[in-house]
Amino acid sequence: MKLWVEVDPRFLPFLSQIPIGKTIDMSSVSRRIFLSTTSSATLTGVVGLEPSLFPALQAQETRMTPEFVRFRPEIEPLVQLMETTPRESMIEKVLAEIRSGTTYRELLSALFLAGIRNVQPRPAVGFKFHTVLVVHAAHQASMAASDSARWLPLLWSIDYFKSAQASDEKEGDWTMPAVDASRIPSPERSLDLLQNAFEKWDEGAADVAAAAVVQVASATQLLDLYAKYAARDFRSIGHKAIYVAGAFRTLSVIGWEHAEPVMRSLAYAILNHTGEKNPSENDYEVDRAGRSNWEIVDSIPKQWMAGTPDESASQRVLELLRKASPTEASKAIVEMLQAKIHPRSIFDGILLASSELVSRQPAIVPLHAVTTTNAMHYLFHQVHDDRLRRWLLLQNASFLAHFREAANLRDKMVSNRIDSLRLPDGNRPDLNAIFDQVAKDRNAAATQVFHFMQSGGELNHLMHKARELVFLKGTDSHDYKFSSAALEDAWAMSPRWRPYYLAGCSYLLHGTSEKTTSLSQKVLAAS
């Protein structure tokens, strides 16, 4: 297999020394060949770089002091490489690792763990911490990319980590501390102790319990527990649920041997209530729907998953979420389940509501209505406890009401209603014409996306084009997070409502008229 490895010139001042379009046949570059080549005067046999251009890594830079958490010995050196290498040299170092045989999975693991150790998820689980939150979305982008581009979402994410690390250093240079071994409880008590710590919002107790719980609890037990407390409050506009879903999905890729620091980080993030007194002893608005939904969840019939799909119910959910309060929304959902409406039809309505918010205000809060719904949808399907699953459905509806209220407070929302879209006259629009309109005229683009899907256009083709443009034009973590969430959930929807959902989401996709990143320009030149 041949892989084009091309790098954004702003990352590598020496890029001009590499012939544009240079091909690297990875299958022919073994560790032995690379090492023997780098010991020679030049690296012209591989990429034409001089060894002196690789910055030396001082011994003291690789030493972790005892008070900081350390990862497993097989991944620790690679994590330290990411931590200590200056941003301007980072991509060069990673390319050297790739050429020497370091695998994609190893680099993904190191990136995820470096973010967990070096970037604090406070004062909210977002902002600079997106370097961790975006990892699984970037992985999805890599898996969906063409062979010639598969490394580049990961390379972009690594550079983004260096930016987030620099921001964290300016804000106090937080580093995850080593766990206090003297306080770690016996493993058999850890699950109960962790739940108790979550209930009491006790960070110290949660940290040591999280360190112990991975020794005894299954992934399913852990997901049930973490999902319950990540989705209980609307702090950080859904990022707690997003983090839990993304972290568990990432661990399934990099391996559960890395679970201990991840569970500690998740516990720390879930218990964030910066600027407030202990929520267990107070009545904050962001907590009320979660508590209320536990009170009504048992009124949902036991056979609730055996309901009847009802496309008109999806539209009723959409209409409900245009005006209902968080508690009103979930109570109405209970009534639908009591009327034997299948939860899939309810989820379709929730997804439609998230998409409509994007069309009404293509900005950061509605964007997170989509990414949070994607996370809640994942948790809903993955948790084991049936009562928890019912509660997550109610919470998702409550969260959409919170998102609408938050978006209204942030900025004016237009009156778009995606269910009012109608199929225009004429032939099915061409995908290139559709994405030429995106970013130029988003209303026209949304209508064309709707037309394309309603007239029999292939979802796969639309998704491929949308992902390709995120890869070519994307510059922010939300570009990856939003597109991965929206395109994944489009598959989960009823075909009846899919065109409306995608039309709404198109307001935050990238178009062909936008500037192509310099990193992607190098890929195109080599293709």
Coordinates of N, CA, C and O in Angstrom, one line a residue, residues 14 21 24 79 96 106 137 160 191 234 244 247-248 255 334 348 350-351 395 432 442 444 474 487 491 526:
F14 N 11.1 23.7 7.2 CA 12.0 23.1 6.3 C 11.3 22.4 5.1 O 11.9 21.7 4.3
G21 N 5.0 16.3 -4.0 CA 4.5 15.1 -4.6 C 5.4 13.9 -4.3 O 5.2 12.9 -4.9
I24 N 6.0 8.1 -0.5 CA 6.7 7.2 0.5 C 5.9 5.9 0.4 O 4.8 5.8 0.8
V79 N 3.9 9.0 24.5 CA 3.2 10.1 25.1 C 4.1 11.2 25.5 O 3.8 12.4 25.2
A96 N 8.5 10.8 11.5 CA 9.7 9.9 11.8 C 9.2 8.6 12.5 O 9.7 7.5 12.2
E106 N -1.0 3.0 18.0 CA -0.1 3.5 19.0 C -0.1 5.1 19.1 O -0.2 5.7 20.2
A137 N -13.8 11.4 17.0 CA -14.4 11.9 15.8 C -13.3 11.9 14.7 O -13.6 11.6 13.5
Y160 N -3.3 20.0 17.0 CA -4.3 20.6 17.8 C -4.0 20.4 19.3 O -4.2 21.3 20.1
L191 N -16.8 0.0 43.2 CA -18.0 0.4 42.4 C -19.0 1.1 43.2 O -19.5 2.2 42.8
F234 N -27.0 19.7 33.0 CA -26.7 20.4 31.7 C -25.5 21.3 31.8 O -25.3 22.1 30.8
V244 N -18.0 11.0 27.9 CA -18.1 9.6 28.2 C -18.3 8.7 27.0 O -17.6 7.7 26.8
A247 N -14.9 8.7 25.1 CA -13.9 7.9 25.8 C -14.1 6.4 25.7 O -13.1 5.7 25.4
F248 N -15.3 6.0 25.9 CA -15.5 4.5 25.8 C -15.3 4.0 24.4 O -14.8 2.9 24.2
G255 N -7.6 0.0 23.3 CA -7.4 -1.1 24.3 C -7.8 -0.7 25.7 O -7.4 0.4 26.2
V334 N -43.0 10.6 28.1 CA -43.5 9.5 28.9 C -44.9 9.2 28.3 O -45.3 8.0 28.2
D348 N -36.2 10.0 16.4 CA -36.3 10.7 15.2 C -36.7 12.1 15.4 O -36.1 13.1 14.8
I350 N -36.4 13.9 18.2 CA -35.3 14.6 18.9 C -34.2 15.0 17.9 O -33.6 16.1 18.0
L351 N -33.8 14.0 17.0 CA -32.8 14.4 16.1 C -33.2 15.5 15.1 O -32.4 16.4 14.8
Q395 N -33.9 12.3 29.3 CA -32.9 13.3 29.4 C -32.5 14.0 28.1 O -32.3 15.2 28.0
N432 N -21.9 18.3 -6.6 CA -20.9 19.4 -6.7 C -21.7 20.7 -6.6 O -21.2 21.7 -6.0
R442 N -26.7 29.2 2.4 CA -27.0 28.0 3.2 C -28.5 27.6 3.1 O -28.8 26.5 3.2
A444 N -30.3 28.0 0.4 CA -30.4 27.3 -0.9 C -29.8 25.9 -0.8 O -30.3 24.9 -1.4
G474 N -11.7 21.8 7.0 CA -11.9 21.9 8.4 C -10.6 22.4 9.1 O -9.5 22.0 8.9
L487 N -23.5 12.8 10.5 CA -23.5 11.8 9.4 C -23.7 10.4 10.0 O -24.3 9.5 9.4
W491 N -27.8 7.8 9.5 CA -28.0 6.4 9.3 C -29.1 5.8 10.2 O -29.8 4.9 9.8
A526 N 0.1 16.0 -4.4 CA 0.7 14.7 -4.5 C -0.2 13.7 -5.2 O 0.3 12.6 -5.5

